[in-house]
PDB file of C-alpha atoms and ligand atoms in Angstrom:
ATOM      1  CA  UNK Q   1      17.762 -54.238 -44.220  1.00 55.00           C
ATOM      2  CA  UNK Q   2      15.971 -56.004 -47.459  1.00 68.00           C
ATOM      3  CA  UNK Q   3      17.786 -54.598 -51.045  1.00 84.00           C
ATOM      4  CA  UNK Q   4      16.394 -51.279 -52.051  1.00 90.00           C
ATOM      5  CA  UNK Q   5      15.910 -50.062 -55.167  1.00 91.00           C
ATOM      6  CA  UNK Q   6      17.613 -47.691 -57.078  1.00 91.00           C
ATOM      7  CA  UNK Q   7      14.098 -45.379 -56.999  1.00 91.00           C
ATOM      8  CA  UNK Q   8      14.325 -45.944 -52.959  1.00 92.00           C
ATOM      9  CA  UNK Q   9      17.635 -44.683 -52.947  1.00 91.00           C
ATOM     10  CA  UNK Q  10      16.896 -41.683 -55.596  1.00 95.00           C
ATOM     11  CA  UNK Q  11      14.172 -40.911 -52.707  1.00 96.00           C
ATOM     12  CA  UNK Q  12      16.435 -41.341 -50.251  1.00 97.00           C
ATOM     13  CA  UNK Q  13      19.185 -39.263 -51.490  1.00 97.00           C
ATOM     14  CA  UNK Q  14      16.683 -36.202 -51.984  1.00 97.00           C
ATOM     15  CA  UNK Q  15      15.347 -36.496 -48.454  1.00 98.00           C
ATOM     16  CA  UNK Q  16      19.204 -36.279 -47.637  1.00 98.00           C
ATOM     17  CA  UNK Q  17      19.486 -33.511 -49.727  1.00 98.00           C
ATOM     18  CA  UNK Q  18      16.277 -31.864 -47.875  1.00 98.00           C
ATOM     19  CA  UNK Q  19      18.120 -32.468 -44.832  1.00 98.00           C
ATOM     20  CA  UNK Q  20      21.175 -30.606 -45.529  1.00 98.00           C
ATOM     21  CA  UNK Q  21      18.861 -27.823 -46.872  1.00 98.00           C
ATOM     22  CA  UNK Q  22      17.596 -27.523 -43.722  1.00 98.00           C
ATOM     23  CA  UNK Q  23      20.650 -27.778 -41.958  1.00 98.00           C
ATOM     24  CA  UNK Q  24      21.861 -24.989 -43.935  1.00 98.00           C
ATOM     25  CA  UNK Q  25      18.465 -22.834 -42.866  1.00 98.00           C
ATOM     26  CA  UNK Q  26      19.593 -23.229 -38.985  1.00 98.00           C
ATOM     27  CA  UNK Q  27      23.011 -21.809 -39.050  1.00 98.00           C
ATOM     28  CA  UNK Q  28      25.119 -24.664 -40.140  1.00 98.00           C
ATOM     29  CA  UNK Q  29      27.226 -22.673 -42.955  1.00 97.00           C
ATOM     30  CA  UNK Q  30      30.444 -24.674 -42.685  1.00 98.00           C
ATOM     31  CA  UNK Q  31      30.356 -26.141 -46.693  1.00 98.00           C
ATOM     32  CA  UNK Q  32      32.664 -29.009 -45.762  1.00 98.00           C
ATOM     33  CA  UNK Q  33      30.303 -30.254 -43.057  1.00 98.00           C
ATOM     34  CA  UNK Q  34      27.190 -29.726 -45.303  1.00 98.00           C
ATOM     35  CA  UNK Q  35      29.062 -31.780 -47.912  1.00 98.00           C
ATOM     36  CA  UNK Q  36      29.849 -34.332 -45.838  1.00 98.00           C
ATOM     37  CA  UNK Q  37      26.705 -34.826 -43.928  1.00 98.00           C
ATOM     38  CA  UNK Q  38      25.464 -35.054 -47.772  1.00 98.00           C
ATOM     39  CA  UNK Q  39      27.215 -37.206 -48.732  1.00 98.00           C
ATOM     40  CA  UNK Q  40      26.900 -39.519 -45.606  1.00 98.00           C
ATOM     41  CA  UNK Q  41      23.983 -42.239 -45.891  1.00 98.00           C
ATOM     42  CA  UNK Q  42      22.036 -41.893 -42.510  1.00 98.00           C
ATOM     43  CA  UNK Q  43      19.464 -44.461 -43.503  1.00 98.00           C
ATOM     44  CA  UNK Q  44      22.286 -47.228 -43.127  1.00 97.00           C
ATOM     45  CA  UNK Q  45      22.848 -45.815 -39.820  1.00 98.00           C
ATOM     46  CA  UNK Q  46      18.994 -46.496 -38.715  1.00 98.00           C
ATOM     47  CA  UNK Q  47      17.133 -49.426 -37.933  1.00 97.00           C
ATOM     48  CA  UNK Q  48      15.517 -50.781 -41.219  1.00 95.00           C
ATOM     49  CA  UNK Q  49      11.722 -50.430 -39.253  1.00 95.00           C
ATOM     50  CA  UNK Q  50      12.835 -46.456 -38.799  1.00 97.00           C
ATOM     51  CA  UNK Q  51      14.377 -45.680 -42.309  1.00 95.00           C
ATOM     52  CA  UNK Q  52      11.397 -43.813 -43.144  1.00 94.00           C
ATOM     53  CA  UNK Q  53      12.182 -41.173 -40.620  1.00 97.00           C
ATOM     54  CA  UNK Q  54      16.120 -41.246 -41.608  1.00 98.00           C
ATOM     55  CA  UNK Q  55      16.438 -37.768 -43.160  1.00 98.00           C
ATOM     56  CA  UNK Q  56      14.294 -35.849 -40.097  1.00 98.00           C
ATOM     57  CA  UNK Q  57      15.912 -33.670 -38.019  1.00 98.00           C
ATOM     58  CA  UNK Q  58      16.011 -35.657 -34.636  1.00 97.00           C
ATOM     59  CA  UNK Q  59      17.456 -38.356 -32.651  1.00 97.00           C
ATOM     60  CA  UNK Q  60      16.144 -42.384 -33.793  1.00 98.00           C
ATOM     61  CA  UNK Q  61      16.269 -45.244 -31.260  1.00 98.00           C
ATOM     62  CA  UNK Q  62      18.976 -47.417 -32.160  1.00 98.00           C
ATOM     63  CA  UNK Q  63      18.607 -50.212 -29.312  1.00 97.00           C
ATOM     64  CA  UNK Q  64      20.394 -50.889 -25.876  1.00 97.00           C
ATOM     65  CA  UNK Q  65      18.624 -47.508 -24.785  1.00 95.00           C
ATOM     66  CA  UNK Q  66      20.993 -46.224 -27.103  1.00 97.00           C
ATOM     67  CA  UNK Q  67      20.351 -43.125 -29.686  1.00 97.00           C
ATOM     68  CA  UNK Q  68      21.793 -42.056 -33.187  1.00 98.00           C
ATOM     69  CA  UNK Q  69      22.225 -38.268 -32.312  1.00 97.00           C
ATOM     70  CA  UNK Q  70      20.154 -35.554 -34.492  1.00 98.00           C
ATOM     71  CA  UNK Q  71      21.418 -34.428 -37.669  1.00 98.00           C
ATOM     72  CA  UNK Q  72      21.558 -30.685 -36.606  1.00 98.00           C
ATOM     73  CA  UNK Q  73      23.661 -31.607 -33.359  1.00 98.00           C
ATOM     74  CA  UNK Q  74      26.539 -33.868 -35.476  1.00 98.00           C
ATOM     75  CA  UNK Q  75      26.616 -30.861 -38.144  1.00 98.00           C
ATOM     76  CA  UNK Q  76      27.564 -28.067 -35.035  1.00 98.00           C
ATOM     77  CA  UNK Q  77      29.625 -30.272 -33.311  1.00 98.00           C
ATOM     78  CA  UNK Q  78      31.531 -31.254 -36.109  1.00 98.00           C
ATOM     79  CA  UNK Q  79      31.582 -27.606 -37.233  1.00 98.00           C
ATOM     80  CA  UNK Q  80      32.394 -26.428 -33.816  1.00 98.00           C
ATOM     81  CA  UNK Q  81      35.640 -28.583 -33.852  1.00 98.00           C
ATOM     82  CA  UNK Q  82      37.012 -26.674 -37.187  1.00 98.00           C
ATOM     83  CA  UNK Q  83      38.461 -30.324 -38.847  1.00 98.00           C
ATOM     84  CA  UNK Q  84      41.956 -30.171 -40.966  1.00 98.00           C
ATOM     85  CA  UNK Q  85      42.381 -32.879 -43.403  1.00 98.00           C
ATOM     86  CA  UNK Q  86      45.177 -34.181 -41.672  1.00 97.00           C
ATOM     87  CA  UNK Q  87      43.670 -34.261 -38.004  1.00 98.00           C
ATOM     88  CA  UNK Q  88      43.653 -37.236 -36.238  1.00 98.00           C
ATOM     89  CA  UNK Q  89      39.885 -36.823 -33.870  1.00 98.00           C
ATOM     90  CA  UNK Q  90      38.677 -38.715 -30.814  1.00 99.00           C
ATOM     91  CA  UNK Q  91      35.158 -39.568 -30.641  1.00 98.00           C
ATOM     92  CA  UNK Q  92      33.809 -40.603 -27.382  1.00 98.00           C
ATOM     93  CA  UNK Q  93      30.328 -42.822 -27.768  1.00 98.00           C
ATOM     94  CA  UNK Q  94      30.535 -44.310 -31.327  1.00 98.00           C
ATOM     95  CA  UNK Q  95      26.736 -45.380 -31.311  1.00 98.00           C
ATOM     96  CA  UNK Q  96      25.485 -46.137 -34.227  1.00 98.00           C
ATOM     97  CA  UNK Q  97      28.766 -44.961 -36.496  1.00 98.00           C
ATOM     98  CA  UNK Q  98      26.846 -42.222 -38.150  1.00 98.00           C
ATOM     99  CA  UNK Q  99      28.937 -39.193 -36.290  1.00 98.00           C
ATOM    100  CA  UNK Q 100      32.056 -41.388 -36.871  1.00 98.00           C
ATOM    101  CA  UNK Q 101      31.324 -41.119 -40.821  1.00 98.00           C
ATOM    102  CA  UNK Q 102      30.897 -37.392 -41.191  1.00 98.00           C
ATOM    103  CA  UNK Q 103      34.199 -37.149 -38.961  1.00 98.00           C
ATOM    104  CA  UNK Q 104      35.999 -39.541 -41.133  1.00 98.00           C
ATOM    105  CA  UNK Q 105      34.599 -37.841 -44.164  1.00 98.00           C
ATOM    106  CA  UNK Q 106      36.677 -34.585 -42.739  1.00 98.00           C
ATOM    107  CA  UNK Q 107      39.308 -36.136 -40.230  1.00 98.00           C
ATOM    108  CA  UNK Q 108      42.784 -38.036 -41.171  1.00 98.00           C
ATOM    109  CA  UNK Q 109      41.961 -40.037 -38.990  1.00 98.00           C
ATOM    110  CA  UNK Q 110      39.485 -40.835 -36.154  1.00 98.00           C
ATOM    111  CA  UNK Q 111      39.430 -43.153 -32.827  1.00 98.00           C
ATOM    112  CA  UNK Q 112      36.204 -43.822 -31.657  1.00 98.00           C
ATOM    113  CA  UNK Q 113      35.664 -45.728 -28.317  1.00 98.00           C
ATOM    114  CA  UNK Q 114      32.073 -47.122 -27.193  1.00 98.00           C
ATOM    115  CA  UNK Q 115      31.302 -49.083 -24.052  1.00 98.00           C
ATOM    116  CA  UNK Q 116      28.495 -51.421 -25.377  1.00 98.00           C
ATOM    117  CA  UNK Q 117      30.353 -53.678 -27.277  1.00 98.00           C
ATOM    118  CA  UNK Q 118      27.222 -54.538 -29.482  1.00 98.00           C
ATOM    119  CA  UNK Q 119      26.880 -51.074 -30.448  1.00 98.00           C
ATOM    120  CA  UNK Q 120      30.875 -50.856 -31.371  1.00 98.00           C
ATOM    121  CA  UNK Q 121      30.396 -54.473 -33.150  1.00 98.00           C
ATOM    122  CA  UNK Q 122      27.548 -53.301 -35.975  1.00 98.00           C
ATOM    123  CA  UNK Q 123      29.157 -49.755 -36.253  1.00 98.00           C
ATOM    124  CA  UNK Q 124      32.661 -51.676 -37.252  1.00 98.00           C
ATOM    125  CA  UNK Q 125      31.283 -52.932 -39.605  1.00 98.00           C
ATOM    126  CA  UNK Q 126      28.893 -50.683 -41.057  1.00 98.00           C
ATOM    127  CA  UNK Q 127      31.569 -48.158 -41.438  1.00 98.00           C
ATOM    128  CA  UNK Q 128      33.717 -51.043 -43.145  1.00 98.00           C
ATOM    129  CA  UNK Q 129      31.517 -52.160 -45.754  1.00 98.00           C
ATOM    130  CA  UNK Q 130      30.456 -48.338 -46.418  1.00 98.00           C
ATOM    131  CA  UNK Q 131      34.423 -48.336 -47.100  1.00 98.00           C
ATOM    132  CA  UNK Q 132      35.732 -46.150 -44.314  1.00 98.00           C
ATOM    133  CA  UNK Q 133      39.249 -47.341 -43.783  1.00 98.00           C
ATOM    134  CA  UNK Q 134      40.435 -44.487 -41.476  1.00 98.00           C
ATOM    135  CA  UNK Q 135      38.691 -45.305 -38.444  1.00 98.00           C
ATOM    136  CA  UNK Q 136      39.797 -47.242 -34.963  1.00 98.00           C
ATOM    137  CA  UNK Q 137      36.944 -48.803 -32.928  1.00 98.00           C
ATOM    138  CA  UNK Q 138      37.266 -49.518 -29.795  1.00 98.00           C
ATOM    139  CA  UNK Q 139      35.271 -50.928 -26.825  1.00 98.00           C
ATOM    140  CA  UNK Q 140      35.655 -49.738 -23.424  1.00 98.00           C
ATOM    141  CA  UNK Q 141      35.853 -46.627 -20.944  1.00 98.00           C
ATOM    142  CA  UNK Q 142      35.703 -43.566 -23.577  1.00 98.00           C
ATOM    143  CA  UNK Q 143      35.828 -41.019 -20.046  1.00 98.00           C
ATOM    144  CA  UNK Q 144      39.875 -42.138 -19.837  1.00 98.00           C
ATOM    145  CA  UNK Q 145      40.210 -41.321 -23.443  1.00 98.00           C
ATOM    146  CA  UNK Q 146      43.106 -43.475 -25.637  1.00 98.00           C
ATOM    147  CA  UNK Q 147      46.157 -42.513 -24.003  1.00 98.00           C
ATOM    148  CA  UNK Q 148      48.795 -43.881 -26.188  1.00 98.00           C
ATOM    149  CA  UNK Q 149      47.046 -41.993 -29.228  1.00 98.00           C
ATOM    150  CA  UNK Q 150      47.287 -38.602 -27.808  1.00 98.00           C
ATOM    151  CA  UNK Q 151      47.672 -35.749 -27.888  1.00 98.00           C
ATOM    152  CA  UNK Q 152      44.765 -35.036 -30.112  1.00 98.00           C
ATOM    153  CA  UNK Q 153      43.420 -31.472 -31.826  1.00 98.00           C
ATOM    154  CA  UNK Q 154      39.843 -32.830 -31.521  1.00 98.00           C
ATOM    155  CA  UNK Q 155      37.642 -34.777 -29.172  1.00 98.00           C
ATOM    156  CA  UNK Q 156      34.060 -35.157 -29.182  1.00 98.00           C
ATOM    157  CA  UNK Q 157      31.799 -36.852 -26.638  1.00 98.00           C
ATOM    158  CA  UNK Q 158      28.543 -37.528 -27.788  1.00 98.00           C
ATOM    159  CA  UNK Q 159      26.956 -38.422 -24.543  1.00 97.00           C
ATOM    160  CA  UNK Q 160      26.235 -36.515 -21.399  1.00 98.00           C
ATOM    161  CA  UNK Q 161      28.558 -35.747 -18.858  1.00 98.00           C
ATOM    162  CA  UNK Q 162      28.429 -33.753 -15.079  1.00 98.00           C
ATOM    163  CA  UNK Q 163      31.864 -32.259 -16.261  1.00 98.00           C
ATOM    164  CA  UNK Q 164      34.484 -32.458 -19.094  1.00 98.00           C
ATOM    165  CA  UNK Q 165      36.190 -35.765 -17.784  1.00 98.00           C
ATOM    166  CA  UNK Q 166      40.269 -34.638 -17.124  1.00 98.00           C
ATOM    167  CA  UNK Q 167      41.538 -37.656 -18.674  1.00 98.00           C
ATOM    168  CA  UNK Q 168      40.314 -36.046 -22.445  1.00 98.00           C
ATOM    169  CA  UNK Q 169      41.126 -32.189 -21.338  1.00 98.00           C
ATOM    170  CA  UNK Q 170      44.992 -33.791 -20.607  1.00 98.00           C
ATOM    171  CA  UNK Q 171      44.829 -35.535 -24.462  1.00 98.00           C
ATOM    172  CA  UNK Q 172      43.923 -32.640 -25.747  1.00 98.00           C
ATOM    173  CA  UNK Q 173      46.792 -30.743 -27.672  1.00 97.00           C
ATOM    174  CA  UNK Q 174      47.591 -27.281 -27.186  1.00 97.00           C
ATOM    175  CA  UNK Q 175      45.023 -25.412 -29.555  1.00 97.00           C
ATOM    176  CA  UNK Q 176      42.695 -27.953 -29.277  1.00 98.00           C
ATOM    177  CA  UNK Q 177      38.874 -28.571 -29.071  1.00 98.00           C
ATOM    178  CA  UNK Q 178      36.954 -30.337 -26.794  1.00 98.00           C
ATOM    179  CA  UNK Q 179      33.078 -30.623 -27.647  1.00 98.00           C
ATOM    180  CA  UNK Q 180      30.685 -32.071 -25.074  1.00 98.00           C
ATOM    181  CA  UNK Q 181      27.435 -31.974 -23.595  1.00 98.00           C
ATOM    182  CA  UNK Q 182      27.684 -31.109 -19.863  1.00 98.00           C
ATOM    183  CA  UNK Q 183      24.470 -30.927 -17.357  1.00 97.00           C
ATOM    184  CA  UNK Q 184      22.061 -33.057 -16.120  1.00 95.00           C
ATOM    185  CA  UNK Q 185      21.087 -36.753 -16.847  1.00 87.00           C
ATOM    186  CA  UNK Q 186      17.678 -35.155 -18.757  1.00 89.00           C
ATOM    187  CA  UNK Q 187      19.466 -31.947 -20.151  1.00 95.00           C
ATOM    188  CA  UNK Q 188      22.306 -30.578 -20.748  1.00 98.00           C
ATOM    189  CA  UNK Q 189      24.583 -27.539 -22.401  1.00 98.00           C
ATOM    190  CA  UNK Q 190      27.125 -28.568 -25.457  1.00 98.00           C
ATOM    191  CA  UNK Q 191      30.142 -26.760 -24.921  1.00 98.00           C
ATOM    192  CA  UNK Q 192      33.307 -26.462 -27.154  1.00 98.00           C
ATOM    193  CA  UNK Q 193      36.151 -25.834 -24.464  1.00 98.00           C
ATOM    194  CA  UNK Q 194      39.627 -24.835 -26.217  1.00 98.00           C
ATOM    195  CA  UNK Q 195      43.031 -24.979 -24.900  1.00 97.00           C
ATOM    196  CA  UNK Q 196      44.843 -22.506 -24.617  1.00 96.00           C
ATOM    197  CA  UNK Q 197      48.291 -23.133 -23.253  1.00 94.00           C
ATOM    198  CA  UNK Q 198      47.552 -23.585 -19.300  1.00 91.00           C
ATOM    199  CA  UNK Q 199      44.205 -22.003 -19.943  1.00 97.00           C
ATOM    200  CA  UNK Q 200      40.616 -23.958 -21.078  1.00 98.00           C
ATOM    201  CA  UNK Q 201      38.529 -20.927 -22.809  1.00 98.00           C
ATOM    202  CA  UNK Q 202      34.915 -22.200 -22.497  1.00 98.00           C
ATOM    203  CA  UNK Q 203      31.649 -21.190 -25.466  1.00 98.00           C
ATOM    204  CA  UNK Q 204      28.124 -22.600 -24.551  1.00 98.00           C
ATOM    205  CA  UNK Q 205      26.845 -24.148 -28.429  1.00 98.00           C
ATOM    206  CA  UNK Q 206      22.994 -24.691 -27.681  1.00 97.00           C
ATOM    207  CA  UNK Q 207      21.176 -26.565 -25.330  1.00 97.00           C
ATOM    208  CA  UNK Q 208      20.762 -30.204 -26.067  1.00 97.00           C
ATOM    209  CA  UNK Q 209      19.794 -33.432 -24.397  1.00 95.00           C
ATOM    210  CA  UNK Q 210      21.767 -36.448 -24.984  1.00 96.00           C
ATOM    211  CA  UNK Q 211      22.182 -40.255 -22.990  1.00 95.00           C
ATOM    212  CA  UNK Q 212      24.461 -40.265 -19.966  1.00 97.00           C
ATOM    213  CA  UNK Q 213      28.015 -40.674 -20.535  1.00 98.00           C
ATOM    214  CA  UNK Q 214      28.655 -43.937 -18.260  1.00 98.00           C
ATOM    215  CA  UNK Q 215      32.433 -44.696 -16.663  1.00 98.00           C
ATOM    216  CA  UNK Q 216      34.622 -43.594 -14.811  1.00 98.00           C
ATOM    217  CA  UNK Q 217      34.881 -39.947 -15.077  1.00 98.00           C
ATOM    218  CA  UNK Q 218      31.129 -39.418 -16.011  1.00 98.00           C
ATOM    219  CA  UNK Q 219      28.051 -40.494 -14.235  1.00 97.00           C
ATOM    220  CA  UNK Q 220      27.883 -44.155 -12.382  1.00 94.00           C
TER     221      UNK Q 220
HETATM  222  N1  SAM A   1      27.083 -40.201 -32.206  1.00 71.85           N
HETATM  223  C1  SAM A   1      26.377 -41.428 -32.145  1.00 71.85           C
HETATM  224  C2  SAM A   1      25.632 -41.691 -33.428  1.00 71.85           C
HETATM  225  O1  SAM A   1      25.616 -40.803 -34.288  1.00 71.85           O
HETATM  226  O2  SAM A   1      25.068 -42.773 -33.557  1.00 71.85           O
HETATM  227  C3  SAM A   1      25.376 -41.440 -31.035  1.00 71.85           C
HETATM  228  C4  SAM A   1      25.958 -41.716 -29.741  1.00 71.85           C
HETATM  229  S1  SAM A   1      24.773 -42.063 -28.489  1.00 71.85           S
HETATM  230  C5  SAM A   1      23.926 -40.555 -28.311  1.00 71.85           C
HETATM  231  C6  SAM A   1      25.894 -42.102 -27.100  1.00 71.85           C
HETATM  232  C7  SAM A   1      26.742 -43.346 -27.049  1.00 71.85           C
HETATM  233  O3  SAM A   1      27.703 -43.169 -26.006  1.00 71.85           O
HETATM  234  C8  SAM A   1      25.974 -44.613 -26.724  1.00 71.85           C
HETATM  235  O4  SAM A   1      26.186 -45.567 -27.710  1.00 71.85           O
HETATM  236  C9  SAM A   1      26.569 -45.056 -25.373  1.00 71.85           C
HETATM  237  O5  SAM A   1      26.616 -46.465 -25.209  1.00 71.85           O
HETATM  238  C10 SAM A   1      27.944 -44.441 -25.443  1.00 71.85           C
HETATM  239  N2  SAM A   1      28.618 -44.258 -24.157  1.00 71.85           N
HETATM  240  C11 SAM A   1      28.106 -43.864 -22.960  1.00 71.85           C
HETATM  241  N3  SAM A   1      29.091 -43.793 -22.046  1.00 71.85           N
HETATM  242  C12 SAM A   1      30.249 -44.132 -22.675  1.00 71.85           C
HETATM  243  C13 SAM A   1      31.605 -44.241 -22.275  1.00 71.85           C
HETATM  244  N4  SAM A   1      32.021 -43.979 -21.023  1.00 71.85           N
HETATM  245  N5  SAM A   1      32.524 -44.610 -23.184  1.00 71.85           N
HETATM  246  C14 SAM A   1      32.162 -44.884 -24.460  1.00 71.85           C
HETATM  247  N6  SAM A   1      30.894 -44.815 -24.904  1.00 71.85           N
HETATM  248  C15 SAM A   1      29.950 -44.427 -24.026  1.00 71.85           C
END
């Protein structure tokens, strides 16, 4: 991306703050996720031939048939999985980084795994020179989760599965969420499933339509 100028990043910033306005409109009402997603620069997250369209509500190619996920999708699932300060979150599909940066705006800490180690290259270090020094990047299988890190309170897959893989309902600690799109390959249902004890309480979020999740435990 060429330098931009401080009046293309005053225009930026009120697009972002347009955004969270209209986040705000559809139901998001959590204020720490409406701080963080403004506070978050999405256009770094974009290609530099899409930063035009950074501060829309919807999903932007990011290459490798990949996608950065809409806005209104990373404010509910980030809202849906009710963050404490102190929580250490697992984030399945890093992407682009962009949903990795609200969570570390909100999280302790957060482990994010992606299988196209491109992808999990630039979002290292995007997040590192945008000075995010609580997040662990890692490239592999995110369906068998990061064993030796669990149990966590939070995981969030932001690709689509057939079913919640069991490897990430085991690492999930007792009271915890588990937010994840579950259908089809061309649509699906996100879902925050919560454990409770030896029981998995399941809420359906919204309908959605993400990439496949690819591994193991999700599609081949
Ligand atoms: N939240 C991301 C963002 O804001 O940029 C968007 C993620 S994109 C919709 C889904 C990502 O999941 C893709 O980068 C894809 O390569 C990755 N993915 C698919 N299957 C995976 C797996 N088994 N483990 C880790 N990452 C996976």
């Amino acid at each position: 991306m060429g330098e931009l100028t401080p009046s293309d990043e005053a225009e930026l910033a009120r697009a972002r703050a347009g955004l969270v306005a209209e986040l705000r409109a559809l139901g998001i009402d959590d204020g720490r996720v409406l701080a963080a997603m403004g506070r978050v620069p999405r256009h770094r997250f974009v290609p530099p031939s899409l930063l035009g369209y950074a501060y829309e509500d919807r999903p932007l190619p990011i290459g490798f048939d990949q996608t950065i996920s809409q806005p209104y999708i990373v404010a509910l699932s980030t809202e849906a999985l009710d963050l404490a300060p102190t929580d250490r979150v697992l984030e399945v599909g890093t992407g682009s980084g962009y949903q990795t940066a609200i969570l570390a705006e909100l999280a302790g800490e957060v482990y994010t795994i992606e299988r196209l180690p491109e992808l999990a290259r630039a979002a290292q270090e995007r997040l590192t020179q945008l000075g995010y020094r609580n997040i662990r990047v890692r490239v592999g299988d995110g369906t068998k989760g990061w064993p030796e890190a669990a149990p966590f309170p939070a995981i969030v897959v932001t690709a689509a599965a057939p079913r919640a893989p069991q490897s990430l309902l085991n690492q999930l600690g007792d009271g915890g969420r588990l937010v994840i799109p579950i259908g089809g390959k061309t649509s699906q249902d996100l879902w925050l499933i919560e454990k409770r004890g030896e029981r998995l309480v399941h809420r359906c979020l919204c309908p959605c339509t993400f990439v496949p999740l690819i591994g193991e435990e999700g599609w081949t």
